[in-house]
Coordinates of N, CA and C in Angstrom, one line a residue:
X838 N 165.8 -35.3 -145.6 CA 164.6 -36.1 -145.5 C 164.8 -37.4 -144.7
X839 N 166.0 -37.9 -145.0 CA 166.3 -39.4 -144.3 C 166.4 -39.0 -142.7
X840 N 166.9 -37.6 -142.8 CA 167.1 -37.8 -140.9 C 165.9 -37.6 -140.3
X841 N 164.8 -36.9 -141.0 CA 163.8 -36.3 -140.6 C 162.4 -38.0 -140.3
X842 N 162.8 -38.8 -141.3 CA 162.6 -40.6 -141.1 C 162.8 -41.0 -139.8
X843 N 164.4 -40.9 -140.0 CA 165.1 -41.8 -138.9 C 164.4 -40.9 -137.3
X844 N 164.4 -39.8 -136.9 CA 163.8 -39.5 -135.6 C 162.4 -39.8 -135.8
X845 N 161.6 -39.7 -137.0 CA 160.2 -40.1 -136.8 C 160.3 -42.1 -136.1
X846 N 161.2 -42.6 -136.9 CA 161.2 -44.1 -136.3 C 161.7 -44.2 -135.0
X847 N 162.4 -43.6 -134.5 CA 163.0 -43.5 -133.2 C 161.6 -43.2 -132.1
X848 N 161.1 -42.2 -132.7 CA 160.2 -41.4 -131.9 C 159.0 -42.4 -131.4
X849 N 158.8 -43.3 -132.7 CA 157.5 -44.3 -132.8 C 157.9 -45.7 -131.9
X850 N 159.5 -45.9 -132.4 CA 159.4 -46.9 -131.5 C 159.5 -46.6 -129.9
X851 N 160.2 -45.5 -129.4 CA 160.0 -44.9 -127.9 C 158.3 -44.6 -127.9
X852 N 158.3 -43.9 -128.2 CA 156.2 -44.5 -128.3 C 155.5 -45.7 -128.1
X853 N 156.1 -46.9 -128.8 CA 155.2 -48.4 -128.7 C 156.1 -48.9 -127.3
X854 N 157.5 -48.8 -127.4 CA 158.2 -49.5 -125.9 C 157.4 -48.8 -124.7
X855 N 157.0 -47.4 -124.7 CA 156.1 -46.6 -123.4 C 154.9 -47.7 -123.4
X856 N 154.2 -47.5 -124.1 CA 153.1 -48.7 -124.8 C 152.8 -49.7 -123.7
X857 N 154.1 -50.5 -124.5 CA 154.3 -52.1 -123.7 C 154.4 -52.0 -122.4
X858 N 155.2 -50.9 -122.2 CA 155.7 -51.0 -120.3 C 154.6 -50.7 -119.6
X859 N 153.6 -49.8 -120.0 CA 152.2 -49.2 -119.4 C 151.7 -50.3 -119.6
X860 N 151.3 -51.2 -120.9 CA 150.2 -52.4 -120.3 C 150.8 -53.1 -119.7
X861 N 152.0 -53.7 -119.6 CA 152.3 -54.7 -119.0 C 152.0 -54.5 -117.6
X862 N 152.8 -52.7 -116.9 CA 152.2 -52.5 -116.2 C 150.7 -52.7 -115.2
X863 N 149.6 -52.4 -116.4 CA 148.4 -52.8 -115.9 C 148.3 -54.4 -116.0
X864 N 148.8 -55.0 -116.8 CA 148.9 -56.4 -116.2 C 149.3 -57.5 -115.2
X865 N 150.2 -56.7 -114.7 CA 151.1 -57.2 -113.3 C 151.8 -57.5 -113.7
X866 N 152.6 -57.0 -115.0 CA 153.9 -57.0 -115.7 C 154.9 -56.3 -114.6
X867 N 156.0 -56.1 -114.7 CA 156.9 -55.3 -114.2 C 156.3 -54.0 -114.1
X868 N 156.3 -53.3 -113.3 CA 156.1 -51.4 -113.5 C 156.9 -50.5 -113.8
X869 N 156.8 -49.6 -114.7 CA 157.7 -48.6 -115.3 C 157.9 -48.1 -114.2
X870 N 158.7 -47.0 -114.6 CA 158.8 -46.2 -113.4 C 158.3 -45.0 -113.7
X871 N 157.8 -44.0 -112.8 CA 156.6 -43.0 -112.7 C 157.7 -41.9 -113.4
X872 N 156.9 -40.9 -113.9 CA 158.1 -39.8 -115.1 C 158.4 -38.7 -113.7
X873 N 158.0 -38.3 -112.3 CA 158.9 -37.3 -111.5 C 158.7 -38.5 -110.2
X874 N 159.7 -38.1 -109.2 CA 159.8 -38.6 -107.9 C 158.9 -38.3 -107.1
X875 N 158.8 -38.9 -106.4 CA 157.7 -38.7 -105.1 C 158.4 -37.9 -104.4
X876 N 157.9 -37.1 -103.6 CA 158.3 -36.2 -102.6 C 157.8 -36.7 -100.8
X877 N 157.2 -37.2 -101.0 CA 156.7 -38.2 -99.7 C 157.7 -38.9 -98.9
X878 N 157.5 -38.7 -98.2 CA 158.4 -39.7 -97.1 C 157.7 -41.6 -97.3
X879 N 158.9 -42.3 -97.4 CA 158.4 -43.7 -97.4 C 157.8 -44.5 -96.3
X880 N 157.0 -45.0 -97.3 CA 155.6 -45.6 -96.3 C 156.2 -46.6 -95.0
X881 N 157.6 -47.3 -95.4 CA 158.0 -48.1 -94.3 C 158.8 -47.5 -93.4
X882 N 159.0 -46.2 -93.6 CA 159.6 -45.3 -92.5 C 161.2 -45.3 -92.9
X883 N 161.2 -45.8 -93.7 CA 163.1 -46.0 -94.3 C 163.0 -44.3 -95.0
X884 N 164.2 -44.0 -94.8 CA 164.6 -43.1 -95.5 C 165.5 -43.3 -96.9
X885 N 165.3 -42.5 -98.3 CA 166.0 -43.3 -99.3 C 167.7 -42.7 -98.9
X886 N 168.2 -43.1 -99.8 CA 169.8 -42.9 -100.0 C 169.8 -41.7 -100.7
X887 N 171.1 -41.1 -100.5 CA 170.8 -39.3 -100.9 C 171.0 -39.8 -102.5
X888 N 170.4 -38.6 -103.2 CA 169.7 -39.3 -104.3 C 171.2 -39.3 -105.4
X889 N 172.3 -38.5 -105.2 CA 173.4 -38.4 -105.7 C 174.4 -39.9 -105.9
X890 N 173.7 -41.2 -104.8 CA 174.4 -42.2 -104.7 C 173.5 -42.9 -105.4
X891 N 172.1 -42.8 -105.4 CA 171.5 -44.0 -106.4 C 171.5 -44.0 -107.4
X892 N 170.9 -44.6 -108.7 CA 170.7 -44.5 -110.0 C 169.3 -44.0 -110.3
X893 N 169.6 -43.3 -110.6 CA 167.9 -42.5 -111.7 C 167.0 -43.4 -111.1
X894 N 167.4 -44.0 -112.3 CA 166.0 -45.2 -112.5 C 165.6 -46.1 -111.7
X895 N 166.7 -46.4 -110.9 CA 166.4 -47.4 -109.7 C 165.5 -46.1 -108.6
X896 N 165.6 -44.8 -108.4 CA 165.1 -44.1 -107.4 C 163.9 -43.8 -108.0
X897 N 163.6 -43.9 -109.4 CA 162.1 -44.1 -109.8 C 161.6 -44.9 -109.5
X898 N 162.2 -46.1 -109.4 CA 161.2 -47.6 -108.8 C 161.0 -47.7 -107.9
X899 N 161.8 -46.9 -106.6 CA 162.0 -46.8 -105.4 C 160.7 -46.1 -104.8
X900 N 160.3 -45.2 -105.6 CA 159.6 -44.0 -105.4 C 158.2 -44.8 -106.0
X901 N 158.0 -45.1 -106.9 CA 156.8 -46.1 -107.3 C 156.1 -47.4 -106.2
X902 N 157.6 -47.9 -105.8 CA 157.1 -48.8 -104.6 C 156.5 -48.3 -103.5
X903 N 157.2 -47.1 -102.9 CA 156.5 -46.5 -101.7 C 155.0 -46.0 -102.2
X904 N 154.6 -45.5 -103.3 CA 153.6 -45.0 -103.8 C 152.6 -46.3 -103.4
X905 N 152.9 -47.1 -103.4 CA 152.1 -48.9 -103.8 C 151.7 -49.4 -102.2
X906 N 153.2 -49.1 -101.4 CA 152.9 -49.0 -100.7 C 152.0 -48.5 -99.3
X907 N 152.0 -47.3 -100.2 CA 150.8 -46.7 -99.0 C 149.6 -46.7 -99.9
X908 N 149.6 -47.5 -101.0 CA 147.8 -47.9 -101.4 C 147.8 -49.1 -100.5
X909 N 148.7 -50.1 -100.0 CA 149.0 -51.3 -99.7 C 148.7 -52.3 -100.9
X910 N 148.7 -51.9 -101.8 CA 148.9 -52.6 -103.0 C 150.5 -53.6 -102.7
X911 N 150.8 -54.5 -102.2 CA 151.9 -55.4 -101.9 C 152.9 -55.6 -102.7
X912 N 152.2 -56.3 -103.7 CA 152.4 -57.1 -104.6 C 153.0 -56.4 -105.9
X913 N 152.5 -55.2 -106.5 CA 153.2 -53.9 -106.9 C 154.5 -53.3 -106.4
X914 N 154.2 -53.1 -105.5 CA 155.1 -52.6 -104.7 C 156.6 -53.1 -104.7
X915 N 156.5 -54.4 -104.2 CA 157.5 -55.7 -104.5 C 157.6 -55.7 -105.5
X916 N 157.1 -55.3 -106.8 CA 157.6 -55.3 -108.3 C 158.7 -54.2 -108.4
X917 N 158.3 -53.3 -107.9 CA 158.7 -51.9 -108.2 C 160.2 -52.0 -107.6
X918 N 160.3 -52.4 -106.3 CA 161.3 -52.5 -105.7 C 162.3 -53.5 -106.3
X919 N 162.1 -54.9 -106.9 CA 162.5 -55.9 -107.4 C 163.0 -54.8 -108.5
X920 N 162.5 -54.1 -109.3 CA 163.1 -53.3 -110.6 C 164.1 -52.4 -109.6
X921 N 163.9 -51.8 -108.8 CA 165.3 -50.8 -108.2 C 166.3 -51.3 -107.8
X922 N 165.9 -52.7 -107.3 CA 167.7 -53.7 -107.0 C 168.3 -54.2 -107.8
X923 N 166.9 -54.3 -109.0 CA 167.8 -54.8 -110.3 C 168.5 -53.9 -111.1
X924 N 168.6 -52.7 -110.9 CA 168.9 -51.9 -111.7 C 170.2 -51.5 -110.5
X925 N 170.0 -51.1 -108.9 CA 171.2 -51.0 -108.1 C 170.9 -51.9 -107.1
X926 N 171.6 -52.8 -107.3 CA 171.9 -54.3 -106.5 C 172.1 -53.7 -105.0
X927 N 172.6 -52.2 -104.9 CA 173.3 -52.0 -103.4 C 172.6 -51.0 -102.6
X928 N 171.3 -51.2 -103.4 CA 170.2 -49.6 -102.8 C 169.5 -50.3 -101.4
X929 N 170.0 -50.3 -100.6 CA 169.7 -51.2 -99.3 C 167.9 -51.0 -99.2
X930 N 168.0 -49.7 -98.8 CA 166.8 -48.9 -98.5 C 165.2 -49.7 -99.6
X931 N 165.7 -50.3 -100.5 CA 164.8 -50.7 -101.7 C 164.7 -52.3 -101.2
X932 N 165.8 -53.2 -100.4 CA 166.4 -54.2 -99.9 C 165.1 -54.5 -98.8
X933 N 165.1 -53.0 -98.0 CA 164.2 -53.3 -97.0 C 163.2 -53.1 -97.3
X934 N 162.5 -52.2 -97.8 CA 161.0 -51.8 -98.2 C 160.6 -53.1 -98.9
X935 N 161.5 -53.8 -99.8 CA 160.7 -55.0 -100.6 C 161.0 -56.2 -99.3
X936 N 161.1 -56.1 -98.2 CA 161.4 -57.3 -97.3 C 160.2 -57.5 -96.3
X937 N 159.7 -55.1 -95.9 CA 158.4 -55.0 -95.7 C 157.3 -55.6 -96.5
X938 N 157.4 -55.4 -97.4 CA 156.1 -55.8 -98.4 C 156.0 -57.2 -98.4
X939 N 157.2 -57.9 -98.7 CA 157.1 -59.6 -98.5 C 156.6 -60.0 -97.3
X940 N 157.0 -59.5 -96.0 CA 156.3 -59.7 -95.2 C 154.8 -59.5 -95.0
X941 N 154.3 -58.3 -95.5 CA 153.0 -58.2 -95.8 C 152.5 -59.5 -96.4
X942 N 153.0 -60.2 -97.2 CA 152.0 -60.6 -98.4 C 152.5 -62.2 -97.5
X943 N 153.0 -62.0 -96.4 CA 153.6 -63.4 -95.3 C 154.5 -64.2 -96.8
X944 N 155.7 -63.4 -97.3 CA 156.4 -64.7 -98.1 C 157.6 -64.6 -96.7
X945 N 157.3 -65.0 -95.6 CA 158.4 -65.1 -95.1 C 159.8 -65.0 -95.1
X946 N 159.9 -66.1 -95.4 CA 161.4 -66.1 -96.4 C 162.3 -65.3 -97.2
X947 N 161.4 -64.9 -98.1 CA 161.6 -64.0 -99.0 C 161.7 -62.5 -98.5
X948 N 161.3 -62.3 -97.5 CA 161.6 -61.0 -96.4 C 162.8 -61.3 -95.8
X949 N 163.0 -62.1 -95.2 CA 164.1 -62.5 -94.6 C 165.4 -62.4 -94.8
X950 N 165.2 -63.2 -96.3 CA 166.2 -62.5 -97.2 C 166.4 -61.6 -97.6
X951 N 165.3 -60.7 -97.8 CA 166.1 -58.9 -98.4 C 166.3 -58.5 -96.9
X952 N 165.6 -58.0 -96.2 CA 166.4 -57.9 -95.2 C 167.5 -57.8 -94.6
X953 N 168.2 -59.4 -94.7 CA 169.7 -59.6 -94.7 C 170.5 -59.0 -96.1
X954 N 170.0 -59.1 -96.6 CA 170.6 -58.4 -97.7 C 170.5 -56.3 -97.2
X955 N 169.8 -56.0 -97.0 CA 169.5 -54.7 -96.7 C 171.2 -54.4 -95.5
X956 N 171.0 -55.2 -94.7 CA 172.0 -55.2 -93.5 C 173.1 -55.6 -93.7
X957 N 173.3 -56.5 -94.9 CA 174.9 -56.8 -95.3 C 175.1 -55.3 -96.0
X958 N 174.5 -54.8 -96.8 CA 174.8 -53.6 -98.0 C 174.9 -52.3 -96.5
X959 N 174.3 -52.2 -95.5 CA 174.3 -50.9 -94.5 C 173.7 -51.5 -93.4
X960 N 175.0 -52.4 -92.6 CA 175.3 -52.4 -91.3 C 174.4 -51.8 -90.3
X961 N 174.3 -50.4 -90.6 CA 173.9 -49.5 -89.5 C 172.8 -49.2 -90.1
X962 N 171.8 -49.7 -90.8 CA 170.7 -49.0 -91.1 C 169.7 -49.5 -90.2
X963 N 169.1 -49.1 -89.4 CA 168.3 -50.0 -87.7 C 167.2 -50.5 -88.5
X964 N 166.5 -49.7 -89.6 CA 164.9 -50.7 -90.3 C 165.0 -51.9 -90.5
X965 N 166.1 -52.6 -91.2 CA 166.0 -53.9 -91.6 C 165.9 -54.6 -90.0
X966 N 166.5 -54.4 -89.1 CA 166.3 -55.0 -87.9 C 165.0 -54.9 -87.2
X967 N 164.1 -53.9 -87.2 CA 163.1 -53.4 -86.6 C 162.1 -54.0 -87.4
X968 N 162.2 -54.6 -88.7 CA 161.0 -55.2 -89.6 C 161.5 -56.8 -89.0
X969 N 162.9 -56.9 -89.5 CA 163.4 -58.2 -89.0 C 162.7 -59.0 -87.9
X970 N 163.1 -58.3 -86.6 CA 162.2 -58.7 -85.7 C 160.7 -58.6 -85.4
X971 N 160.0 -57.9 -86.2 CA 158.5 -57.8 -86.5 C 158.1 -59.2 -87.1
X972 N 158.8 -59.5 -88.1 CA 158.8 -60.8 -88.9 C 159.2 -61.7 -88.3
X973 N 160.0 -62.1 -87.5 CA 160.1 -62.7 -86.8 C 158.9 -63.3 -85.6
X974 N 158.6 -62.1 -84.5 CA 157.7 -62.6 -84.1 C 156.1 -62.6 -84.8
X975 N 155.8 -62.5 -85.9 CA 155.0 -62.8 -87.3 C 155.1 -64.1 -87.4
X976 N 156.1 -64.9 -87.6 CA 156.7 -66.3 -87.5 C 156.2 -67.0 -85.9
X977 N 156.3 -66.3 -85.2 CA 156.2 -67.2 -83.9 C 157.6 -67.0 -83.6
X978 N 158.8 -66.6 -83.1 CA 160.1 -66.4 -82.9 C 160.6 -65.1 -82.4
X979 N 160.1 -65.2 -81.2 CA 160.0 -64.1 -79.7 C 161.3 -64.1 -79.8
X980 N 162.1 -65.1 -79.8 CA 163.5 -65.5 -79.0 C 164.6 -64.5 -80.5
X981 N 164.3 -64.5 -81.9 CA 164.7 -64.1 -82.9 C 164.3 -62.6 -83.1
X982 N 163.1 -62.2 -82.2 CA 162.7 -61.0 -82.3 C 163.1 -60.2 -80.9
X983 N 163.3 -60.6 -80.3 CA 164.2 -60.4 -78.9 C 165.9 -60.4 -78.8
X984 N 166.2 -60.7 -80.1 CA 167.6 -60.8 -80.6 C 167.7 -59.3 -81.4
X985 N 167.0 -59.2 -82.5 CA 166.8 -58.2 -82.9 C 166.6 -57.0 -82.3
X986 N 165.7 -56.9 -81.2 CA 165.7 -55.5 -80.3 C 167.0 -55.1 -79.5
X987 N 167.9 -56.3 -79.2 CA 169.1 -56.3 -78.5 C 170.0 -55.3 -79.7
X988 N 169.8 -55.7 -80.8 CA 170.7 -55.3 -81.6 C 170.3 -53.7 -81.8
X989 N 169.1 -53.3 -82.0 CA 168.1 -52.4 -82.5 C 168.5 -51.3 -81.3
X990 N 168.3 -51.5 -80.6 CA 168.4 -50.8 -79.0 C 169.5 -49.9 -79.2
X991 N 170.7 -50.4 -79.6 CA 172.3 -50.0 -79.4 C 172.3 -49.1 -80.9
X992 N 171.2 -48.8 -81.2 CA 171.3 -48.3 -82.9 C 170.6 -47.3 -83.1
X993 N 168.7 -47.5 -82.3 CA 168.0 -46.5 -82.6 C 166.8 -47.0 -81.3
X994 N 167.0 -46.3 -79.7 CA 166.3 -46.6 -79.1 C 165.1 -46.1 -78.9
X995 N 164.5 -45.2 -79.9 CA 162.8 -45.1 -79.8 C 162.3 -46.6 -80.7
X996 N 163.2 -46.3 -81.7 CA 162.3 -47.9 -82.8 C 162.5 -49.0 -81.9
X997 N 163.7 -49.4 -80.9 CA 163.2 -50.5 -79.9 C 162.5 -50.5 -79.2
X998 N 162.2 -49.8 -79.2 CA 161.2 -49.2 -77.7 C 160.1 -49.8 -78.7
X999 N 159.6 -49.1 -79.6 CA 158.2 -50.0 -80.8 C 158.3 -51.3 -80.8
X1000 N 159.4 -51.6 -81.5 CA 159.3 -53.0 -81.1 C 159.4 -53.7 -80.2
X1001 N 159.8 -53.3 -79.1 CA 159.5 -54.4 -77.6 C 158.2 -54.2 -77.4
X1002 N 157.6 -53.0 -77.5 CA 155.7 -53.0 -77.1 C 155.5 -54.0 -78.0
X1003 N 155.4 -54.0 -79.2 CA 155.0 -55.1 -80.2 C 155.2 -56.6 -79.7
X1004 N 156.1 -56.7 -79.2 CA 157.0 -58.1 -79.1 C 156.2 -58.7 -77.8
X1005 N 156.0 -57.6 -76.9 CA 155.4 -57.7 -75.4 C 154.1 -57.9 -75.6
X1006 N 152.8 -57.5 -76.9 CA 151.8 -57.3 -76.6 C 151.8 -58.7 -77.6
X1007 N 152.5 -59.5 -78.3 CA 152.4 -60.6 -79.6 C 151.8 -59.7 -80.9
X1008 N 152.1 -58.6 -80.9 CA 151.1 -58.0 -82.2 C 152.6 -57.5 -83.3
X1009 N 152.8 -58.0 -84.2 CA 153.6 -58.0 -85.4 C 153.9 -56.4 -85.4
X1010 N 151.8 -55.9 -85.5 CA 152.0 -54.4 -86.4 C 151.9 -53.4 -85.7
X1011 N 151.8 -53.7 -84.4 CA 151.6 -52.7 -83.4 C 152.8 -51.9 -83.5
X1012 N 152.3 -50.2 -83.7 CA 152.9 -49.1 -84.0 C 154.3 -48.8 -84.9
X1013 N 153.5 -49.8 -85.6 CA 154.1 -49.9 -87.0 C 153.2 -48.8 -88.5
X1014 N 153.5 -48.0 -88.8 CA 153.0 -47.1 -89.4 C 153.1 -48.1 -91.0
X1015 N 152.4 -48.6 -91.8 CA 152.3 -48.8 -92.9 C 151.3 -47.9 -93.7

């Protein structure tokens, strides 16, 4: 009878912690993360890490952010992702999608930095460059976004190719799929 207790209290408290995480959720709390993975391609055109190198949980948040993402819900989004780095500090791919969304929501800065963070963790991943310089000339900083395509070019020359139209016409989102 005691063990048949002890799983009913286990059960009730995994019950009220679901609870908390779901309102908080609807509060602009942190977001849980969704119970199966998206199957969608991500909204910032990054591709995730094969799923064998990330953590569960972090590729739940990952997958919740892109979801948020293509509501353009921002500010979620950036939650979700902020929960996948916290959980794998080295999931680049989550580095850049939350640098997209900062940029959305113009925190400058705060894009800037995951970004660099995205490109210290995977060198060779061309998105963080190709938002980089989007953000950049977002800023006003042709000459920073003109740096960026130099780099971008030698990596993945259709995405330079987008971003120099962008860079050429002053339009941030031009043929930028969000």
């Amino acid at each position: 009878m005691r063990k048949i207790g002890y799983a009913l209290s286990a059960s009730l408290l995994a019950l009220s912690l679901t609870t908390i995480g779901a309102s908080a959720h609807d509060g602009g709390g942190p977001p849980t993360p969704p119970a199966g993975g998206s199957t969608t391609p991500p909204a910032s055109g990054t591709t995730a890490a094969p799923a064998s190198q990330v953590d569960p949980q972090a590729k739940a948040f990952y997958d919740q952010g892109e979801s948020y993402s293509k509501q353009k819900n921002w500010d979620q989004a950036i939650g979700a992702y902020q929960q996948a780095v916290r959980i794998d500090p080295k999931y680049a791919e989550a580095w850049n999608n939350m640098g997209f969304c900062y940029r959305k929501v113009k925190q400058y800065d705060k894009a800037l930095d995951a970004y660099k963070q995205a490109m210290a963790l995977k060198p060779n991943l061309p998105n963080p460059h190709e938002y980089l310089g989007r953000t950049y000339l977002e800023m006003g900083n042709k000459d920073g976004a003109m740096r960026e395509y130099e780099i971008l070019k030698r990596m993945d020359p259709k995405m330079a190719d987008e971003l120099l139209k962008a860079i050429q016409a002053n339009d941030p989102d031009l043929g930028e799929n969000d």
